Coordinates of C-alpha atoms in Angstrom, one line a residue:
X1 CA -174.1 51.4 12.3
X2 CA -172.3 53.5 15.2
X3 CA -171.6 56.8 14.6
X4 CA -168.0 57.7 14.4
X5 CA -167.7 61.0 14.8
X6 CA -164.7 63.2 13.2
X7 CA -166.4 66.6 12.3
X8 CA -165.7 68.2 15.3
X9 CA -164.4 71.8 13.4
X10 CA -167.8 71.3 11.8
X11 CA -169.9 71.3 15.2
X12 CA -168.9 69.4 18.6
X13 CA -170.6 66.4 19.2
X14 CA -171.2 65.3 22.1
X15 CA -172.1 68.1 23.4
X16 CA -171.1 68.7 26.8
X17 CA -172.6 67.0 29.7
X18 CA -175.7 69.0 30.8
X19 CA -176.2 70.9 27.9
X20 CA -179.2 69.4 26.7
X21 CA -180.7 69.2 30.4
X22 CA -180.1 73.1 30.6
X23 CA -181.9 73.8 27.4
X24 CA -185.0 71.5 28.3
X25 CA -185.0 73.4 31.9
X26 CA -185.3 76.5 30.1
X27 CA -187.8 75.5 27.6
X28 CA -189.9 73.7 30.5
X29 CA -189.7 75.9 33.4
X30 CA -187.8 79.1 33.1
X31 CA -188.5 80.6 29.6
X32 CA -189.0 84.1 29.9
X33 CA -187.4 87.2 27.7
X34 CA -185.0 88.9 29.5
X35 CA -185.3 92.5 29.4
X36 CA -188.3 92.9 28.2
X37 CA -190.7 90.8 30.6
X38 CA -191.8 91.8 34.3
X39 CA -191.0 88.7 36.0
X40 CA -189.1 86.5 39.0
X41 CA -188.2 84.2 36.0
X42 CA -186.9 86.8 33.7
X43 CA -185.1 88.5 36.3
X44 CA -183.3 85.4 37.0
X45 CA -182.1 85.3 33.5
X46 CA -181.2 88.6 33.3
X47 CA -179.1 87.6 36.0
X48 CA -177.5 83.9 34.2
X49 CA -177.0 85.7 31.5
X50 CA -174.6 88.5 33.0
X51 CA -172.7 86.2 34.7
X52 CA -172.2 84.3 31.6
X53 CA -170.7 87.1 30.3
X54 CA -168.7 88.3 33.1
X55 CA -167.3 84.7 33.2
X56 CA -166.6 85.4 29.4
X57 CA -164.6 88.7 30.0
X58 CA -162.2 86.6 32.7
X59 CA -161.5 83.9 29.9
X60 CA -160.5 86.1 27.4
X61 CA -158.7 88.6 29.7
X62 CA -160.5 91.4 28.5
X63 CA -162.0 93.8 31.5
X64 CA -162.8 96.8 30.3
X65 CA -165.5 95.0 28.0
X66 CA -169.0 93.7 27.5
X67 CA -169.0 91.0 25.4
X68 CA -172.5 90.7 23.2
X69 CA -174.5 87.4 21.7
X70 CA -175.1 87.1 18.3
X71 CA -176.6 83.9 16.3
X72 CA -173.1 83.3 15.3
X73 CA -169.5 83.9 15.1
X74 CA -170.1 84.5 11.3
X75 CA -172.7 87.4 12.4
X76 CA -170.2 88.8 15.3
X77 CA -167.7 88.7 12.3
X78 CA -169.6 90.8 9.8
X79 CA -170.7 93.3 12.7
X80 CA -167.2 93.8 13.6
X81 CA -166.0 94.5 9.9
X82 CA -169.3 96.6 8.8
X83 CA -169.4 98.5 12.0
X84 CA -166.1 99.6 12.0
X85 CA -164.9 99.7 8.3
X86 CA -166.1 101.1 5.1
X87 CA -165.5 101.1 1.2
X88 CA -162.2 101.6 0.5
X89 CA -160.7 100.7 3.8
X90 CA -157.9 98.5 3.7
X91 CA -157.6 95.3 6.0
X92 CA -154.7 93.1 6.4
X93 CA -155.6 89.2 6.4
X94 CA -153.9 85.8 6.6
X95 CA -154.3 83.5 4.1
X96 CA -156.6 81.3 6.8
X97 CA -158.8 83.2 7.0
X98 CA -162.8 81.9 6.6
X99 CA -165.0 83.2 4.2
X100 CA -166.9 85.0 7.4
X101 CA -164.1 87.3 6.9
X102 CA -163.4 86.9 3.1
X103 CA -166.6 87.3 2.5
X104 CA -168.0 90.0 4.5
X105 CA -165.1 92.4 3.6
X106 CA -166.2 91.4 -0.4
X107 CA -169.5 92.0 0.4
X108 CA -168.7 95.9 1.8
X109 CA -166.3 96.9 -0.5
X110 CA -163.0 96.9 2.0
X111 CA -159.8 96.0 0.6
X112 CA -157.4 93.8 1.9
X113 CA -153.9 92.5 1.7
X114 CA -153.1 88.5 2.2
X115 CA -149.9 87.8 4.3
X116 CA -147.8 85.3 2.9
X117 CA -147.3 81.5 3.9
X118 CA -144.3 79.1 4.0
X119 CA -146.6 76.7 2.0
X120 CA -147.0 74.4 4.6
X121 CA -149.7 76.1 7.1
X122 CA -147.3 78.9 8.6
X123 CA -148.1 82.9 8.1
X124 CA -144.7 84.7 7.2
X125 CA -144.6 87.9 9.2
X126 CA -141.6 89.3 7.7
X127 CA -143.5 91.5 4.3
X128 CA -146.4 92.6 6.7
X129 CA -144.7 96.4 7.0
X130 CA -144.6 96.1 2.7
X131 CA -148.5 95.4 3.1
X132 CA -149.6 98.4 5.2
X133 CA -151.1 101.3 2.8
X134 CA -152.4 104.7 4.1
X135 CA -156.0 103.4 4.2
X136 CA -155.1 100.3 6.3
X137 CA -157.1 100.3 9.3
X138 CA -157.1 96.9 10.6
X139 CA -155.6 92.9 11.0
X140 CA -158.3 90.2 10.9
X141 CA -156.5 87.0 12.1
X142 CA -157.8 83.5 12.5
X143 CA -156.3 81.9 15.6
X144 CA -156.3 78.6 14.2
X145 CA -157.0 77.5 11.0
X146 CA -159.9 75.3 10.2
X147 CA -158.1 73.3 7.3
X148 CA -154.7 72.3 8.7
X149 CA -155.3 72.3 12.3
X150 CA -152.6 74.8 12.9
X151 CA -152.6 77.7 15.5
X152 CA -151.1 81.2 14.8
X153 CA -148.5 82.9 16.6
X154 CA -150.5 85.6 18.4
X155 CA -147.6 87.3 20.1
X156 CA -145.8 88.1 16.4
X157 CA -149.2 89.0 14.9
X158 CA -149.9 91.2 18.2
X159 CA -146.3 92.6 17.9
X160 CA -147.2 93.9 14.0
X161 CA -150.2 94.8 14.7
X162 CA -148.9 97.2 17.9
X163 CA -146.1 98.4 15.7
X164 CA -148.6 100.2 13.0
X165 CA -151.4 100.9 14.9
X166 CA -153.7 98.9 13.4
X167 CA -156.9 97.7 15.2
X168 CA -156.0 93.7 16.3
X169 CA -159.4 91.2 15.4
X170 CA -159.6 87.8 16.3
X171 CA -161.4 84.6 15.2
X172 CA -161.0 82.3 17.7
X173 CA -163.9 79.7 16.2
X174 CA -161.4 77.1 16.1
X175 CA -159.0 78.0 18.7
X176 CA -161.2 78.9 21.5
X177 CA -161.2 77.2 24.5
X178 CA -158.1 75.4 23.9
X179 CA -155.4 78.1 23.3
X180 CA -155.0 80.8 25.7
X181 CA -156.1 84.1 24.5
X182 CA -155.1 87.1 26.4
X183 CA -156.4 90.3 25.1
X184 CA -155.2 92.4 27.4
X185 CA -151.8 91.1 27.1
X186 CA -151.9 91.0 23.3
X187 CA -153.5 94.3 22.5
X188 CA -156.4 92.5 21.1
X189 CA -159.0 94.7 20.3
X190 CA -162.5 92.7 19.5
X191 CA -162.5 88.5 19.6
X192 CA -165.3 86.6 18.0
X193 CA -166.4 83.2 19.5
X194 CA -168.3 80.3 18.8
X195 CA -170.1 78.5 21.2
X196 CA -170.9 74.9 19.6
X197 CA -167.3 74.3 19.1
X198 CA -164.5 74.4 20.8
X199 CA -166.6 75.2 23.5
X200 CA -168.9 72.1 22.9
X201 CA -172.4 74.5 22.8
X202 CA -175.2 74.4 20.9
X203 CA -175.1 75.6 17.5
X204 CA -177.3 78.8 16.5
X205 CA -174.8 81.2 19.4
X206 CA -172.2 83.2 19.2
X207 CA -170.5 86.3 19.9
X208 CA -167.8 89.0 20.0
X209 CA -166.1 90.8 22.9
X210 CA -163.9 94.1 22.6
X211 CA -162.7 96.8 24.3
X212 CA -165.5 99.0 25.4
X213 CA -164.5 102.6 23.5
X214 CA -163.6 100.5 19.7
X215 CA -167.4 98.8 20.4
X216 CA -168.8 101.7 21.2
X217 CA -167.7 103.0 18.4
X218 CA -168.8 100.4 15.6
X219 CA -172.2 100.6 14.2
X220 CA -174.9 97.8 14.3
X221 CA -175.3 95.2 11.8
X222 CA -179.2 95.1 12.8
X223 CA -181.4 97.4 14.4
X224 CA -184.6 96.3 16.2
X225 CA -186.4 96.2 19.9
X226 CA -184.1 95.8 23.1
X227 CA -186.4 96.7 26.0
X228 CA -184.4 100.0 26.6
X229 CA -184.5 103.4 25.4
X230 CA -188.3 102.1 23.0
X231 CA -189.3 105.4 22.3
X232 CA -185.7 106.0 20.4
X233 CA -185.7 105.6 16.8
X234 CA -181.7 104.6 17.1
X235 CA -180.3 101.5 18.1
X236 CA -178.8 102.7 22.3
X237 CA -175.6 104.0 22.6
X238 CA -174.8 101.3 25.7
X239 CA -173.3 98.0 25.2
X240 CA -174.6 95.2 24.9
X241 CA -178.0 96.6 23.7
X242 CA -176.4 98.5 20.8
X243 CA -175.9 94.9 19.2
X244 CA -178.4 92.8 20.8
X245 CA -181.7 93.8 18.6
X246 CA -184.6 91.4 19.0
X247 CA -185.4 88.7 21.4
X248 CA -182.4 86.2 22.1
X249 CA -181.7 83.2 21.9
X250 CA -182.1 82.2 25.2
X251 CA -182.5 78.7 25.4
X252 CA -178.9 78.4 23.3
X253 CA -177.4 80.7 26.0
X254 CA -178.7 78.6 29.0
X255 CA -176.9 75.9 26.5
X256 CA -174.0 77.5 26.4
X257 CA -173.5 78.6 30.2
X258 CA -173.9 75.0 31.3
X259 CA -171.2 74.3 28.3
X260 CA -169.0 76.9 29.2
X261 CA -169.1 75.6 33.0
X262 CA -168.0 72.4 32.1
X263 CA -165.6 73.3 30.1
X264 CA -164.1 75.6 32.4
X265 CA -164.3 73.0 35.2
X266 CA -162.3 70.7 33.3
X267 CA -160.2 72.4 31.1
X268 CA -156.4 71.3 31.8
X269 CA -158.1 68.0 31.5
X270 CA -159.6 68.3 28.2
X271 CA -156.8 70.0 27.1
X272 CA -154.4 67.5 27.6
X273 CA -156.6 64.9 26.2
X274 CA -156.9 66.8 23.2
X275 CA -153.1 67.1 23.3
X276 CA -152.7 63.0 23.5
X277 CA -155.0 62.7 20.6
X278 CA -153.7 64.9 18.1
X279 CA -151.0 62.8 18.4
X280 CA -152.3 60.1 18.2
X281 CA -153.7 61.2 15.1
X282 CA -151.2 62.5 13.4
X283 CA -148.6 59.1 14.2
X284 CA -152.1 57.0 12.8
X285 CA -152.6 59.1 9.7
X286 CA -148.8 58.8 9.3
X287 CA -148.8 54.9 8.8
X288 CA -151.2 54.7 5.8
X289 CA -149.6 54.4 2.6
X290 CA -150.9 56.5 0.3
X291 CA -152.0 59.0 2.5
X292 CA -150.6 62.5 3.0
X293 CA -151.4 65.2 5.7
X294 CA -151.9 68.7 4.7
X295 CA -149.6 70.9 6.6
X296 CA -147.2 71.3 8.9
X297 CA -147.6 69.2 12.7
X298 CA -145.7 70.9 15.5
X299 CA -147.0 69.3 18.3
X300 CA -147.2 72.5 20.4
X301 CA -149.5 74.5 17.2
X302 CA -151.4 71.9 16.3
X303 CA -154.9 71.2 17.3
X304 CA -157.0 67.8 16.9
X305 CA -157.6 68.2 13.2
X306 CA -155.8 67.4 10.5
X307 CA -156.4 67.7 6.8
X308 CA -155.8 64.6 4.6
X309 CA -155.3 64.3 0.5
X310 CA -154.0 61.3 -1.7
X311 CA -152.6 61.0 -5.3
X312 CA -154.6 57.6 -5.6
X313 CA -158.2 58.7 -4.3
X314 CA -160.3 61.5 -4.8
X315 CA -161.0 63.3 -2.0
X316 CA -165.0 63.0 -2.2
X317 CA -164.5 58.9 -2.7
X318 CA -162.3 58.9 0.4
X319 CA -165.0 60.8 2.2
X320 CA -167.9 58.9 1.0
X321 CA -166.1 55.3 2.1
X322 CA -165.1 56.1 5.0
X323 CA -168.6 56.6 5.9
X324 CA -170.2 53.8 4.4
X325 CA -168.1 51.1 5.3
X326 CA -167.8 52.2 9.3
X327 CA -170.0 55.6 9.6
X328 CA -167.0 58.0 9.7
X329 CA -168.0 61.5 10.1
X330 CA -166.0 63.7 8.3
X331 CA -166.0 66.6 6.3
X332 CA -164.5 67.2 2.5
X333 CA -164.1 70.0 -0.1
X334 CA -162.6 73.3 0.7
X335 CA -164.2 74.1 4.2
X336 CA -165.1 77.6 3.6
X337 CA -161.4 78.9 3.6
X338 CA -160.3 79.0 -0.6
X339 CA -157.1 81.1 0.7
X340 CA -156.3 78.3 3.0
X341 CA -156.9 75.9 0.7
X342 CA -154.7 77.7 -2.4
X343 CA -151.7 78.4 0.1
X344 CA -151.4 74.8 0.9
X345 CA -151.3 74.0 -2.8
X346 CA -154.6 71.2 -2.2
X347 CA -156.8 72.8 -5.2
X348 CA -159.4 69.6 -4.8
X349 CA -159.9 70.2 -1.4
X350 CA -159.6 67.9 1.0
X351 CA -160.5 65.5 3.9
X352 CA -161.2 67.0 7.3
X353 CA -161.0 65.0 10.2
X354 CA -161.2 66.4 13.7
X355 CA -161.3 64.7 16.9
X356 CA -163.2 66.2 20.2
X357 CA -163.0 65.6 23.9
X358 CA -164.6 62.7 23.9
X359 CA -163.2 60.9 20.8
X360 CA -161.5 57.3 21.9
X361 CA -158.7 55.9 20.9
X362 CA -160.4 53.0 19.6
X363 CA -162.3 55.3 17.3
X364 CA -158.8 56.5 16.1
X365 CA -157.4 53.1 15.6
X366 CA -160.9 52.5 13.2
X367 CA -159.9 55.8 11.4
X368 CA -157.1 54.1 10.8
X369 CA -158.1 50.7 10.0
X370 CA -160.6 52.1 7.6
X371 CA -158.2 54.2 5.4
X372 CA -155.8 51.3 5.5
X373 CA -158.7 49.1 4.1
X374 CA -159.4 51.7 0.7
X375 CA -156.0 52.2 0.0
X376 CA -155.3 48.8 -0.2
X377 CA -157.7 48.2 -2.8
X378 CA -156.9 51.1 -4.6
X379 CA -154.7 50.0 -8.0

């Protein structure tokens, strides 16, 4: 059976061209570990790899940086709240956020305050001053949220965030590289990425950029060998070596560099396919009976994925038959966001399905075809 893909929010697939080709280079012919080995071949990926993240630092507006690799947005999440925050801190959240945030502040003890929603996928700004507290040193906000689809308002969360002084955190998993994000112009102050999403990477990569003083500032998740400064029983002072502890992944970054390339190269492209098929998405999922969409669509804040529930189908059965009648890809439950999931009043979770780049609209019209199909046999 052919493999319909609609779990993009889960991991992109396909990757983008040349990603595999760069990883197999790497693994055949260039592997090396930067910074540690004496070597023409480790120099040279000293060399990919901080141009990779000086192209990083142009995408996200954000000069007066250096943005670090971690395994993981999840990791660059936790490093950002544990580095910077401790017990008894107060943080300011919206009610999409993922449990990389939710869980990490649990996990050290720091409070936090949910914004309010309209109930149908949009944050309401308007109690934020009621939220902040003494204690309140931060607002954690995800730029798009992995359950609806929908994209926040950056310049009203920037504008509360500026009014109290409150260090601005981004988790641009979903939203990045299809939303514009510019931290300088938004008084951002750190941005975690993913790079098998969005940015159509392999999975296993991530990372974080900030301002250079707030990351000096922040103290590591994980301490280890970085091929400066060995005789120093503390992690180095200089970025990115303060955060970069063991050997990296490398062959992921070589991964990622030829992803970030290509998506770079085509990016009003992809965007305004993406654009066409959310669409085309939401007018298809809009035309079965029986089916309703979680969430408000505005076409302008919406991305590619769209959360789906019924009265007459579990969410689980839906799941499962989509998959074994036409090998739909999909994801269902509560997608690691319970706030999300509560706000938009879906206790049972739901049905995920997000389209990438390269979905067709034939594959969208199958979608559709397929959720006609169970609902019509559904009593």
């Amino acid at each position: 059976m052919k493999r319909v893909y609609f779990d993009n929010a889960a991991t992109s697939w396909p990757k983008a061209p040349g990603v595999s080709d760069a990883i197999k280079k790497y693994l055949d012919e260039d592997c090396a570990n930067p910074g540690r080995s004496f070597s023409q071949k480790a120099s040279e990926q000293e060399d990919s790899i901080y141009c990779l993240r000086e192209k990083l630092k142009a995408f996200f507006h954000c000069p007066d940086s250096c943005p670090v690799f971690s395994c993981g947005l999840t990791e660059s999440m936790n490093t950002l709240i544990a580095g910077f925050l401790k017990p008894g801190d107060h943080v300011i959240i919206s009610a999409f956020e993922h449990n990389a945030v939710i869980r990490s502040l649990t996990l050290h003890d720091i409070e936090f305050s949910v914004l309010d929603t309209d109930g149908r996928g949009n944050t309401v700004y308007d109690g934020f001053s009621s939220l902040i507290r003494e204690n309140t040193k931060a607002f954690i906000l995800n730029a798009a949220s992995n359950v609806s689809g929908m994209t926040s308002e950056l310049d009203k969360a920037a504008e509360c965030a500026s009014r109290h002084h409150l260090v601005f955190i981004i988790d641009s998993a979903q939203a990045s590289p299809f939303m514009d994000i510019d931290m300088e112009n938004l008084g951002i102050t750190a941005l975690a990425f993913s790079a098998h999403k969005g940015f159509l990477g392999p999975e296993g990569l991530g990372g974080f950029i900030a301002k250079e003083d707030f990351a000096s500032s922040l103290s590591p998740l994980v301490a280890g060998g970085t091929g400066s400064q060995s005789d120093n029983p503390y992690m180095p002072a200089f970025l990115p070596d303060r955060f970069e502890a063991g050997t990296m992944n490398t062959p992921a970054i070589a991964g990622f560099a030829a992803a970030f390339e290509w998506c770079i190269s085509n990016r009003k492209t992809m965007k305004d396919r993406l654009t066409e098929l959310t669409a085309l998405m939401y007018e298809t999922l809009c035309s079965v009976r029986g089916i309703k969409i979680v969430g408000d669509y505005t076409e302008t804040r919406h991305l590619p994925l769209f959360s789906i529930t019924s009265d007459r189908i579990d969410p689980s059965l839906l799941c499962f038959e989509m998959n074994r009648r036409y090998g739909i890809e999909s994801r269902v439950g509560v997608h690691c966001a319970p706030l999300a999931i509560k706000a938009l009043g879906v206790p049972e979770g739901t049905v995920r399905l997000s389209a990438g780049p390269f979905t067709t609209d034939e594959e969208i019209s199958l979608l559709g075809t397929v959720l006609e199909e169970v609902m019509n046999e559904i009593h």
